[in-house]
Each structure stands twice: as structure tokens, then as C-alpha cells.
Coordinates of C-alpha atoms in Angstrom, one line a residue:
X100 CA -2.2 6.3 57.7
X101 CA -5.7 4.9 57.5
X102 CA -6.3 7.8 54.5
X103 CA -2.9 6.3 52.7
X104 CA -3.4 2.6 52.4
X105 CA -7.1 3.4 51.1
X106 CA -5.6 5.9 48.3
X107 CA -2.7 2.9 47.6
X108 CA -5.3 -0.1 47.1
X109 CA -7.4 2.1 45.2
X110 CA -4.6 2.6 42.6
X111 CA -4.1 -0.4 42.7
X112 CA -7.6 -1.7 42.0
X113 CA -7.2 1.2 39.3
X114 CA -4.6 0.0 37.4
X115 CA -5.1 -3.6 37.5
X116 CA -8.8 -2.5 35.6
X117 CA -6.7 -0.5 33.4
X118 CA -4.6 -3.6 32.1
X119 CA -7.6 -5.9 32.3
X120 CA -10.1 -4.0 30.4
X121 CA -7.6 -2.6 27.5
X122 CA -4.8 -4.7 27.3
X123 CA -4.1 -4.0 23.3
X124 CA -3.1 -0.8 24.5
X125 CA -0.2 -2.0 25.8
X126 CA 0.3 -4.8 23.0
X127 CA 3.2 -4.4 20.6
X128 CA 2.4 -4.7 16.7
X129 CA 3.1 -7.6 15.0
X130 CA 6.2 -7.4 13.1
X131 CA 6.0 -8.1 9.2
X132 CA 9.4 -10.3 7.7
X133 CA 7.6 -10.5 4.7
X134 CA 5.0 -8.8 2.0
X135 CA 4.9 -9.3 -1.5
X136 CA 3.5 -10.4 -4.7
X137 CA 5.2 -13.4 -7.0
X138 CA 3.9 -12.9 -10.6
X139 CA 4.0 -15.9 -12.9
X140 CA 3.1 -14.0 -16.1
X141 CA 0.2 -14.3 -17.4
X142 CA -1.5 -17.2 -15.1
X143 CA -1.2 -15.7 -11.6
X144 CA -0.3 -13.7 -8.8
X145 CA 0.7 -14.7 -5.5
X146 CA 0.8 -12.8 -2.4
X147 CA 2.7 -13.4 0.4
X148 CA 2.7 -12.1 4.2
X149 CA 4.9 -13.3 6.8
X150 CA 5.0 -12.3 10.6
X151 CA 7.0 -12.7 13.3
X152 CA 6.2 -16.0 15.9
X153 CA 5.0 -13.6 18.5
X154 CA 2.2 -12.2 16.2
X155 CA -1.5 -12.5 17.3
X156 CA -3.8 -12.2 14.3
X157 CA -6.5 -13.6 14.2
X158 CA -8.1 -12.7 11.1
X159 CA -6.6 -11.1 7.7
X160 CA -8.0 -9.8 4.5
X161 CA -5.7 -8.9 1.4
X162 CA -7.3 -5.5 -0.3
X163 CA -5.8 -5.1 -4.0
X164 CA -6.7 -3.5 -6.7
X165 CA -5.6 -1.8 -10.5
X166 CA -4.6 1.4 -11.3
X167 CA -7.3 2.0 -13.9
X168 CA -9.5 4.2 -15.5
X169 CA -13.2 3.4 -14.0
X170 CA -15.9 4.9 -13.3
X171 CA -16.6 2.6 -9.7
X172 CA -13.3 2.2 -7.8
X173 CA -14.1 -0.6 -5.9
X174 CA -10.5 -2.6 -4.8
X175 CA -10.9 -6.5 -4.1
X176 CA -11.0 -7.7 -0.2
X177 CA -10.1 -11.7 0.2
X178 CA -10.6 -13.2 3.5
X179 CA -7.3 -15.1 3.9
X180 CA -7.2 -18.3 6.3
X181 CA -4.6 -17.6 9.8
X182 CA -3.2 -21.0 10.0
X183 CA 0.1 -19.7 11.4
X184 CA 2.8 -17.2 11.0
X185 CA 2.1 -17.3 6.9
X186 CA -0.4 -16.0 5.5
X187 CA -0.5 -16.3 1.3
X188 CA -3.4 -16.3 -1.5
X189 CA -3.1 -16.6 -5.1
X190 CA -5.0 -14.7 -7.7
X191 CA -5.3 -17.3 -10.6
X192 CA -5.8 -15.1 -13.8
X193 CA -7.6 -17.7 -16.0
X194 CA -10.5 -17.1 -14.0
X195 CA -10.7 -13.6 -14.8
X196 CA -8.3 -12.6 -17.5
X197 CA -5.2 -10.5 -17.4
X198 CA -4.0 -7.3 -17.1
X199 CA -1.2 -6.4 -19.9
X200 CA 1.6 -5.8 -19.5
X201 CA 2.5 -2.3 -18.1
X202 CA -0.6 -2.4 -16.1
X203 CA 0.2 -1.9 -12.1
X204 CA -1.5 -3.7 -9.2
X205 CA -1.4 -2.1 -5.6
X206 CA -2.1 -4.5 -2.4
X207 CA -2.2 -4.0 1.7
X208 CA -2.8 -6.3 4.5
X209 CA -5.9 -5.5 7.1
X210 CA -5.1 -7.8 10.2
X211 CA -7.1 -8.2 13.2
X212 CA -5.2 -9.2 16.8
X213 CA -7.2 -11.1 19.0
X214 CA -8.0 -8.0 21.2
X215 CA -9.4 -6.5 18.4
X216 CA -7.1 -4.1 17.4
X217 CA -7.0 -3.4 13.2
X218 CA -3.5 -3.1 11.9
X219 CA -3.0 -1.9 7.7
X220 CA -0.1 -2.7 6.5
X221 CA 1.3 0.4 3.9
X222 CA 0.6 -0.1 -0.1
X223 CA 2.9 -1.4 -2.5
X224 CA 2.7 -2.3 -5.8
X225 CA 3.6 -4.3 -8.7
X226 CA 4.1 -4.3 -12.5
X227 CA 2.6 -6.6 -15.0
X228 CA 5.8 -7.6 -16.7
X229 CA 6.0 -10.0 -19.8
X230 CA 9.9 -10.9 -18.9
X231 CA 10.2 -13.5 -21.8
X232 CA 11.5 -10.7 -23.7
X233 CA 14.3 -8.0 -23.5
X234 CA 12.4 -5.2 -24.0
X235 CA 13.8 -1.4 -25.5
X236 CA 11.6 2.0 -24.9
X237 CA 11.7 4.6 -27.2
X238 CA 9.1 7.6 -26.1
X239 CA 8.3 10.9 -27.6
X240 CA 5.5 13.4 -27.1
X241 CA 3.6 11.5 -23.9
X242 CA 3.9 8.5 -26.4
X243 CA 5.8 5.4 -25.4
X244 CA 6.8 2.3 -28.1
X245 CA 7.9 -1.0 -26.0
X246 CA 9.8 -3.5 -28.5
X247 CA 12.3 -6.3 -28.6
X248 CA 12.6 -7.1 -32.2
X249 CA 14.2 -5.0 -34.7
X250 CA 16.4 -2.5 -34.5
X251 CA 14.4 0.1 -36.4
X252 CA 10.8 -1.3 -35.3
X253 CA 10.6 1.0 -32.2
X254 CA 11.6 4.0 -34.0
X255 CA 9.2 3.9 -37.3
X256 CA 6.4 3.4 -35.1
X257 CA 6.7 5.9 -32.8
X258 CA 7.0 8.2 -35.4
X259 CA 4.0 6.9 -37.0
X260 CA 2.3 7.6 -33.6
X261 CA 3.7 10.9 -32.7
X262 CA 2.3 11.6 -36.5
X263 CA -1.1 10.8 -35.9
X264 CA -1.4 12.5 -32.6
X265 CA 0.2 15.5 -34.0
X266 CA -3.0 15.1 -36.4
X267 CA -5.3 14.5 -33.9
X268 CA -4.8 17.3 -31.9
X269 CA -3.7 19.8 -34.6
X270 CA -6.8 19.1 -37.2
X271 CA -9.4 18.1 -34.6
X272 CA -8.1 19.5 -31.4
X273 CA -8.2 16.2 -29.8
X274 CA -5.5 15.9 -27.3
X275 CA -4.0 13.2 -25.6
X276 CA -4.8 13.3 -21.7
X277 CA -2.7 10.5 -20.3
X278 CA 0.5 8.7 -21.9
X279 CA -0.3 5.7 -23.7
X280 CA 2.0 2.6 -24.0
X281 CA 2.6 0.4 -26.9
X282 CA 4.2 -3.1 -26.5
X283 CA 4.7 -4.2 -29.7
X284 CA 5.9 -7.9 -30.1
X285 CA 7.7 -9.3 -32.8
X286 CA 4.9 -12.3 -34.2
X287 CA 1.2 -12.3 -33.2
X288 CA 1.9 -15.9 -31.7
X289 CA 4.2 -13.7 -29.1
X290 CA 1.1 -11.3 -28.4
X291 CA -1.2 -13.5 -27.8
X292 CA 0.4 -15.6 -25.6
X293 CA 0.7 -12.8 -23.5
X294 CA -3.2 -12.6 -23.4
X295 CA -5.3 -15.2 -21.8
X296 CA -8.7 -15.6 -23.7
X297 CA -7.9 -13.7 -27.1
X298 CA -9.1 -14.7 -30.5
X299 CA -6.1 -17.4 -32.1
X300 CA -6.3 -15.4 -35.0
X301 CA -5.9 -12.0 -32.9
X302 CA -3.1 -9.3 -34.2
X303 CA -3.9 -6.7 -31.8
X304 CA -5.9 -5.6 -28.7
X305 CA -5.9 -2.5 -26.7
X306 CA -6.6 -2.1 -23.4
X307 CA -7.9 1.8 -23.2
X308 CA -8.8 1.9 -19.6
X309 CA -4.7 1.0 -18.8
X310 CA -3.7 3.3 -22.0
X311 CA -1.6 0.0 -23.3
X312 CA -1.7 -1.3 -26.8
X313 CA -0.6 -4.5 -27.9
X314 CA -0.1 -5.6 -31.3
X315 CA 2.3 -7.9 -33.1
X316 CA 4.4 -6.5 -35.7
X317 CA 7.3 -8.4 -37.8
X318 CA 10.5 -6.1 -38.8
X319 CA 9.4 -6.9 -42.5
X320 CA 6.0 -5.2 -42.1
X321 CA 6.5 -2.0 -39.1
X322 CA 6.8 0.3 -42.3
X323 CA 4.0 -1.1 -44.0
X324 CA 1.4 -2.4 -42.2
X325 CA 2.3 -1.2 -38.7
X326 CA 2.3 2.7 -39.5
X327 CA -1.2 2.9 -40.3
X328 CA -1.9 0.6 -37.7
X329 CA -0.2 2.2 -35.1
X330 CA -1.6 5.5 -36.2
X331 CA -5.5 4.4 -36.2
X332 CA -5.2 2.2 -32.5
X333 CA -3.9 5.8 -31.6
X334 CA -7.2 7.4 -32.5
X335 CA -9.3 5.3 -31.1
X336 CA -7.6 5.2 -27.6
X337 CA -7.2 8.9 -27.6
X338 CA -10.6 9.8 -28.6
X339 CA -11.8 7.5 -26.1
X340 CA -9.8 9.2 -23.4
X341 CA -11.3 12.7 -24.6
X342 CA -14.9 11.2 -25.0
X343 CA -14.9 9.3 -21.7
X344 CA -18.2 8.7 -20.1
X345 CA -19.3 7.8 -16.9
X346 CA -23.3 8.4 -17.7
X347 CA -23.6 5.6 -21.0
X348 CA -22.4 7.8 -23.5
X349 CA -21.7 6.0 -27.1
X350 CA -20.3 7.3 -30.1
X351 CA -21.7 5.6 -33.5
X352 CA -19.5 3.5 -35.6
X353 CA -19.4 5.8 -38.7
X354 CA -17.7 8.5 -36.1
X355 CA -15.4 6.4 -34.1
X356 CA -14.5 4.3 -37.2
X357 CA -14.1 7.6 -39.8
X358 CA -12.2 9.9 -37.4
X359 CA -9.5 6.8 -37.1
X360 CA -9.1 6.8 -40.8
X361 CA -9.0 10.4 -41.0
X362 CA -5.6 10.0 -38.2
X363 CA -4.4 7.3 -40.8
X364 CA -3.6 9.6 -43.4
X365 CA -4.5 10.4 -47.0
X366 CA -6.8 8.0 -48.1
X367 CA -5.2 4.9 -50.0
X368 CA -6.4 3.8 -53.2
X369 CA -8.7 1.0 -52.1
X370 CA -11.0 3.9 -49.8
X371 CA -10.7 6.3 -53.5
X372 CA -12.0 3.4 -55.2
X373 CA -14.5 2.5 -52.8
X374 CA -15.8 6.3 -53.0
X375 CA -15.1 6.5 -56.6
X376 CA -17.4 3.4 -57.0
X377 CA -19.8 5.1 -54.5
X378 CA -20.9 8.0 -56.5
X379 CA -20.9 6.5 -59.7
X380 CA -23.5 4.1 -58.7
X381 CA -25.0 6.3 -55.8
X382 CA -24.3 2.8 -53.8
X383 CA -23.5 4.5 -50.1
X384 CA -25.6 3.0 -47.2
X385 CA -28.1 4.8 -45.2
X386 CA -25.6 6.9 -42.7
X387 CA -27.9 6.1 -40.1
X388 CA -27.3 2.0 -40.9
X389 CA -24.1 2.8 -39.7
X390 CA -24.2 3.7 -36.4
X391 CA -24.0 0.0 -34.9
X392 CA -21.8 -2.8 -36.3
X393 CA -20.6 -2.2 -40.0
X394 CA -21.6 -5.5 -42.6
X395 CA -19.6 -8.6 -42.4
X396 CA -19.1 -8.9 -46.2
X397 CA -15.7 -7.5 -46.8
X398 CA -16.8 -5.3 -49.9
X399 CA -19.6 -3.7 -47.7
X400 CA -17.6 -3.4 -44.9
X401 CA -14.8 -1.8 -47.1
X402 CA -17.2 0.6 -48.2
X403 CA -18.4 0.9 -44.8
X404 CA -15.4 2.4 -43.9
X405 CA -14.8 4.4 -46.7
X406 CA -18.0 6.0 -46.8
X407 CA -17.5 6.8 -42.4
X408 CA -13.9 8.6 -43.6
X409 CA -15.5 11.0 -46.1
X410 CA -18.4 11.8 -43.7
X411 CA -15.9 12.9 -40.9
X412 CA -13.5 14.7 -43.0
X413 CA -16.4 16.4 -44.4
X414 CA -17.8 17.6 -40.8
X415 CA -14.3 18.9 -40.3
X416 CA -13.8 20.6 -43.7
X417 CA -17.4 21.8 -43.8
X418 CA -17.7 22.7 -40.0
X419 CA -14.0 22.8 -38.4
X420 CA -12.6 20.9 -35.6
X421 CA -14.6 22.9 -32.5
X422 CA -17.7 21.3 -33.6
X423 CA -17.1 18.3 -33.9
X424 CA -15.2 18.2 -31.0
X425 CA -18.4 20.0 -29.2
X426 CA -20.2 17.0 -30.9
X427 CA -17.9 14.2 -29.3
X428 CA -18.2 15.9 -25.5
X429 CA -22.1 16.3 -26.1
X430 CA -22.0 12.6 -26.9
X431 CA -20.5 11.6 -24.2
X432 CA -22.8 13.6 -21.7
X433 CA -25.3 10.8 -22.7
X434 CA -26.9 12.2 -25.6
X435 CA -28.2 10.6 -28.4
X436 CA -27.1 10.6 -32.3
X437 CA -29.7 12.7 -33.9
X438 CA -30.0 14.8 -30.4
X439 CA -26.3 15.4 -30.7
X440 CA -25.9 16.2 -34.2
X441 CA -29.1 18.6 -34.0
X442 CA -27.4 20.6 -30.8
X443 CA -23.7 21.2 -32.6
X444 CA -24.8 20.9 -36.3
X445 CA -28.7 21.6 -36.1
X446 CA -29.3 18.6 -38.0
X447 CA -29.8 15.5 -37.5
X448 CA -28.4 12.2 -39.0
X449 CA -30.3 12.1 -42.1
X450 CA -29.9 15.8 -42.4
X451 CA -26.2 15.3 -42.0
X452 CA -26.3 12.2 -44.4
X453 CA -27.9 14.9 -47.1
X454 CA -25.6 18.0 -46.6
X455 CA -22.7 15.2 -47.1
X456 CA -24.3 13.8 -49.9
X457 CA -24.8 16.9 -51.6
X458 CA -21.1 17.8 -51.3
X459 CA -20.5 14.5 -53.5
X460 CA -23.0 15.8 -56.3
X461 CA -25.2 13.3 -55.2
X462 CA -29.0 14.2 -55.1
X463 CA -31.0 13.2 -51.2
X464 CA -31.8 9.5 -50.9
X465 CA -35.1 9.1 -50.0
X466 CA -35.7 8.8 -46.1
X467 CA -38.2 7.2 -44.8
X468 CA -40.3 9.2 -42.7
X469 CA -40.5 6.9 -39.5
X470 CA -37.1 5.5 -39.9
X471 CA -35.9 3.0 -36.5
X472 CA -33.6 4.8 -34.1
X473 CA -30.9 2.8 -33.1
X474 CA -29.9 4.0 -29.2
X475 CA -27.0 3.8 -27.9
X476 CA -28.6 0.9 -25.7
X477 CA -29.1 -1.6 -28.6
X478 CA -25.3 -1.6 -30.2
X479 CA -22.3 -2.2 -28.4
X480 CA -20.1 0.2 -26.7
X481 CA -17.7 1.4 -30.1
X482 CA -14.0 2.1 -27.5
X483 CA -13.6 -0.7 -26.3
X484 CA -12.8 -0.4 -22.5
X485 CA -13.6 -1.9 -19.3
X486 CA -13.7 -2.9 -15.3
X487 CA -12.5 -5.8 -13.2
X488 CA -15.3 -8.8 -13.7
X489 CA -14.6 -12.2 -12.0
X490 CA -15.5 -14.6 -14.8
X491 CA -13.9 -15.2 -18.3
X492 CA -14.7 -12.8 -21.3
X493 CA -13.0 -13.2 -24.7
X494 CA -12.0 -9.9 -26.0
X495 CA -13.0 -9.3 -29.4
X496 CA -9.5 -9.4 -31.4
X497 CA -7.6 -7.5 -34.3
X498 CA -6.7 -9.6 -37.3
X499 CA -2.9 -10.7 -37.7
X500 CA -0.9 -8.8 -40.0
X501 CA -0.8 -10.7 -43.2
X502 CA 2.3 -12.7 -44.2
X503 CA 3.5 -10.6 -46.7
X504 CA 4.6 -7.1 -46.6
X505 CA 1.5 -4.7 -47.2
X506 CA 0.9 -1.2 -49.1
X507 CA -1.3 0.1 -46.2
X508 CA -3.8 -0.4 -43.5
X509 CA -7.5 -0.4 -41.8
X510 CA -9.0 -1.1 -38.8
X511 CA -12.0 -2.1 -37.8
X512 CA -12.4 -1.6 -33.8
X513 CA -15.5 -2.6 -32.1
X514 CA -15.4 -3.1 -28.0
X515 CA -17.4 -3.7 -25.1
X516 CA -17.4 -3.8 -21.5
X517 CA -16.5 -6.5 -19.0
X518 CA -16.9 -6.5 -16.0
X519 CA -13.0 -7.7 -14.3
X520 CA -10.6 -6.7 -17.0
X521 CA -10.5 -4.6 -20.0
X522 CA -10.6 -6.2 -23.1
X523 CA -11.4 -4.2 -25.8
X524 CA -9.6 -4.5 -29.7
X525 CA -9.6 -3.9 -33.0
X526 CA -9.6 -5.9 -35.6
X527 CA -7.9 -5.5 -39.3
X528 CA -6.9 -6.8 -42.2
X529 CA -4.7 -5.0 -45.1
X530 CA -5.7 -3.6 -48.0
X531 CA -3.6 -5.5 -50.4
X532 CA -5.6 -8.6 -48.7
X533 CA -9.8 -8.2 -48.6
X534 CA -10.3 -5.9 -46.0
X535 CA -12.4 -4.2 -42.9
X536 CA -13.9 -7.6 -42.0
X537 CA -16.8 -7.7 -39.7
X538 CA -15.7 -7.1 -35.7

């Protein structure tokens, strides 16, 4: 008997250590009557996380993040005050800028009971939508044309983009590698009041690292102006999915600018002129000038542009579309210009600048023999694309569409990278106006 009551008081003693030294073991997870996010397009985002009266937290963090393309995935953690059952915190976008719409945002509770026990509540998400507008999709081809205006806009210019993907991958063998989305608003005022910190003269910005386009486009103009448009944002955002780099690879003006007018089409009469006008006189720039920021005088930058189209059209007539897509991926392996052009073409940019040239009829400008590199640290980056940053950066902007209908298109798209949201654009202005203005 003696044996028995010392077994029972040690059980006992056992058992009332057991509930004593791990009593969240026993404790019952808080229960959750409400999580989720309020968006007030574009100014903020408010999340919200209610638990039941019984729950014991005693500290929270919200986690949230973008679905983006970055090179450092690195999602947001706010401490968030436990004054009660109600926990909330807003994320005010004019701090930081906004994601477009399209974009997607992905958030989860941590909590922390008072015994120390960690509780994650499951992911959800929520889309960036700009619901002042009834918006219509058509798609095509990984391609997808968001408008509201217009019967017919949605249709021309997702034909004008299936068009110049169809060139992109057929003459350069540049494929797209994720669907891209273009919202496509009926006045620039409409776009870029869907943008915090754009340019008031804006037209257009893309936003490559979510694969969404913006751009303001008017019934009267989709055929005229917003084909070519359409077709050259395409370029750019697909050749900088295919030439993404992690490692500070750059791509020079004259390539990222020329291969976008290639996509455009046949050249228009102002690039023939601008050529025509450039062999006469023998008035092309050094190539090599080219490789940072084009001229801000509208005739130089015209010619600028004209003279990048015929040099690319040249590499792929003269050397075919594996090269100068080898020349792209060596690029964006961190290479430099003339170290890139001398492993695919075995010359450099002067030497390139002289074979294309020569296929003019025009005799070798005269080099300089030490002439001043430009690296790829000294211009900005050309795609414009980006990662979450926590204070205000202007995007650089494309220019409105003009007010009257226009014969055709360029683009002049010069980016950089921020550190909280993308922001990078284009800007252009049509040919029947002055045109390629300085980005």
C-alpha cells in the first residue's frame, strides 16, 4: 500500500510539472474572424486582422510582399502594435510609389502568444485594381490588351502586339518568357492618375519587372499612333525579359533603342530621311557615342535613332539572328560592349561601327586611337526595371500622344532602378510632330 500512494503522489507531482512547465501545449489557437487587405487605389493598402476575445497574442508582425521579378526576394515584416482583439496597419503608397495595376500583393500574419508559441496565419493575396473603369480583356499569343474605351481599341492593338512579337521571335529568335499585360487607358490624364509620382506630361510607363504596360491611347489615335507604340514598348519589355541580369549586365542604347525600331516595322519616312541625309553628308555619330543617353536636340536625337535601326538591322542581315541573340545573353552575363561584340562578332564597337559603315558606301571615320570607354557603370540601366525602395522616385515618363491623329511612331525608352517599386518608361513623341526627344 505504502509502494501505491508513493507511485500515486509521484504522478501527481508528474503531471502537475507537466502543465506548469508547458502549458502552450495544451493552449488552443487563437481563432481569426478577420484577415484582409482594403485597397484604396492608388494611395494605400490597409490590412486588417481580427481575433477572437479569448486570443492571447502578444506580439504580431504583418510579412507582405510583390509577386515580382528581382533578383533579392526579400518580403516586408511590420511590427504591428497588440492593443486588443484588432490588429490593422496601412501601407501609405505616396511614400513609396505604386504598383500598377495587375500587379499582386501576398501578406500573412506571424503572432506570438504569451507562452511563446508562433502562429502563421496562411497567405493570401490581392490584386492592384484601378476600379474607376469597366475594363474589357482581349488576349492572344501570351499577350493580354486591358481597355475600356473604344470598341475597336483592344483589338488593333493587340494585333499590333501579337505582330511585333511574332517579329521578335521569328527574325531575332527573341521569345517572350512570361505574359505581359497592357492596360491601356483612354486619355493620358486617366494613366497617370493611376500612377503616383509620373511626369505630368507622361503618355506611357512600363513596369517590366511586373510585365504591365501602361499607356494612354484615344480611339482617334490606337491605329496611328498606338500600333507602333504598342509594338516598340513590346520590344523593350521582351528583350528585357530575355536579357535579364542579375550580375549588372547593360545593353547600350544604340541596341536596346535600334532592335525596338526594328519590332516597329518598315522604317517610316522620317528614319529614310534621316539616313538618306546621313550618307549624303557622312553626318552619323561615333557608334560608340551612342551607347549612353542619345542627344536632347530633337534632330540629333532623330538621327540617333535612325542611325541605332540601321546598325541592328544590319547585325541581323549581315550576321543572322543567333548572333546577335548570343550577343544579348553575353551582355547580360556582365560583359562589356566592345568585350561582347569582340566574343560573337570578333569586333569590337568601332570595328562594328566600320563594317556598318562600309555597307552604306561610306569610307571609315577616323577613330581615335585611345578613344573613352563608356562602362556600363557610368550610363543608366537602358530596361527600365526595378525593386521595392521605401522612399519616392519619379519614374522617367513617355510623352503623350499628340492631339491629333499621327502617321507613325518612336520611342525613346531610357530606365533605371529603384529601389521599392519599378518604375521604368519610355518616352515618345510622333513623327508628324519633332521627335525622339531626350529621355
Amino acid at each position: 500500500m505504502t509502494h501505491r500512494k508513493i507511485f500515486t503522489r509521484s504522478l501527481i507531482l508528474l503531471c502537475c510539472l507537466l502543465f506548469t512547465a508547458v502549458p502552450h501545449l495544451f493552449a488552443q489557437a487563437p481563432t481569426i474572424t478577420r484577415n484582409d487587405a482594403t485597397l484604396d487605389f492608388p494611395d494605400s493598402v490597409t490590412f486588417h486582422l481580427e481575433l477572437s476575445s479569448s486570443a492571447d497574442i502578444e506580439q504580431a508582425t504583418l510579412i507582405y510582399d510583390l509577386n515580382q521579378y528581382t533578383c533579392l526576394d526579400v518580403p516586408s515584416r511590420v511590427p504591428v502594435d497588440v492593443t486588443g482583439d484588432v490588429l490593422e496597419w496601412q501601407w501609405v503608397l505616396s511614400r513609396s510609389g505604386n504598383p500598377p495595376p495587375g500587379a499582386e500583393l501576398w501578406w500573412q500574419w506571424e503572432l506570438v502568444t504569451r507562452s511563446g508559441e508562433t502562429i502563421t496565419t496562411p497567405r493570401q493575396t490581392l490584386a492592384f485594381t484601378d476600379d474607376r473603369f469597366a475594363w474589357q480583356v482581349v488576349s492572344a499569343n501570351g499577350i493580354h490588351v486591358h481597355w475600356y474605351k473604344g470598341e475597336d481599341v483592344g483589338p488593333i492593338l493587340l494585333d499590333a502586339a501579337v505582330s511585333g512579337l511574332q517579329t521578335l521571335e521569328n527574325d531575332m529568335g527573341i521569345e517572350l518568357q512570361s505574359d505581359v499585360h497592357f492596360y491601356i487607358y483612354g486619355t493620358s490624364q486617366d494613366m497617370r492618375d493611376a500612377v503616383l509620382y509620373i511626369q505630368d506630361w507622361a503618355g506611357g510607363v512600363a513596369f517590366n519587372e511586373y510585365n504591365i504596360i501602361l499607356m494612354g491611347v484615344s480611339p482617334d489615335i490606337a491605329e496611328s499612333w498606338g500600333r507602333g507604340t504598342v509594338r516598340h514598348e513590346l520590344a523593350h519589355l521582351v528583350l528585357g525579359q530575355f536579357g535579364r541580369s542579375c550580375i549588372g549586365g547593360h545593353r547600350p542604347t544604340w541596341l536596346e533603342e535600334g532592335l525596338a525600331m526594328v519590332v516597329e516595322g518598315d522604317p517610316d519616312s522620317q528614319t529614310s530621311s534621316d539616313l538618306q541625309i546621313g550618307i549624303e553628308n557622312d553626318s552619323f555619330a561615333p557608334l560608340r557615342s551612342l551607347n549612353g543617353a542619345f542627344p536632347a536636340h530633337d534632330a540629333a536625337a532623330s538621327m540617333a535613332y535612325s542611325q541605332s535601326y540601321s546598325v541592328v538591322q544590319f547585325l541581323l542581315d549581315t550576321y543572322g539572328q543567333e548572333s546577335l541573340q548570343t550577343f544579348i545573353l553575353t551582355l547580360a552575363q556582365g560583359e562589356g560592349y566592345d568585350e561582347a561584340l569582340t566574343a560573337v562578332y570578333n569586333f569590337n564597337i568601332d570595328g562594328l561601327e566600320t563594317a556598318w559603315r562600309a555597307s552604306l558606301g561610306l569610307p571609315p571615320r577616323q577613330i581615335p586611337p585611345t578613344p573613352t570607354p563608356l562602362t556600363a557603370a557610368q550610363i543608366p540601366t537602358i530596361a527600365p526595371q526595378g525593386v521595392p525602395q521605401s522612399v519616392p522616385t519619379p519614374p522617367a515618363a513617355a510623352q503623350s500622344p499628340p492631339d491629333i491623329p499621327a502617321t507613325s511612331s518612336s520611342v525613346c525608352g531610357f530606365g533605371f532602378i529603384p529601389l521599392l517599386l519599378v518604375g521604368g518608361i519610355s518616352r515618345r513623341k510622333s513623327k508628324t510632330l519633332p521627335r525622339k526627344s531626350d529621355c
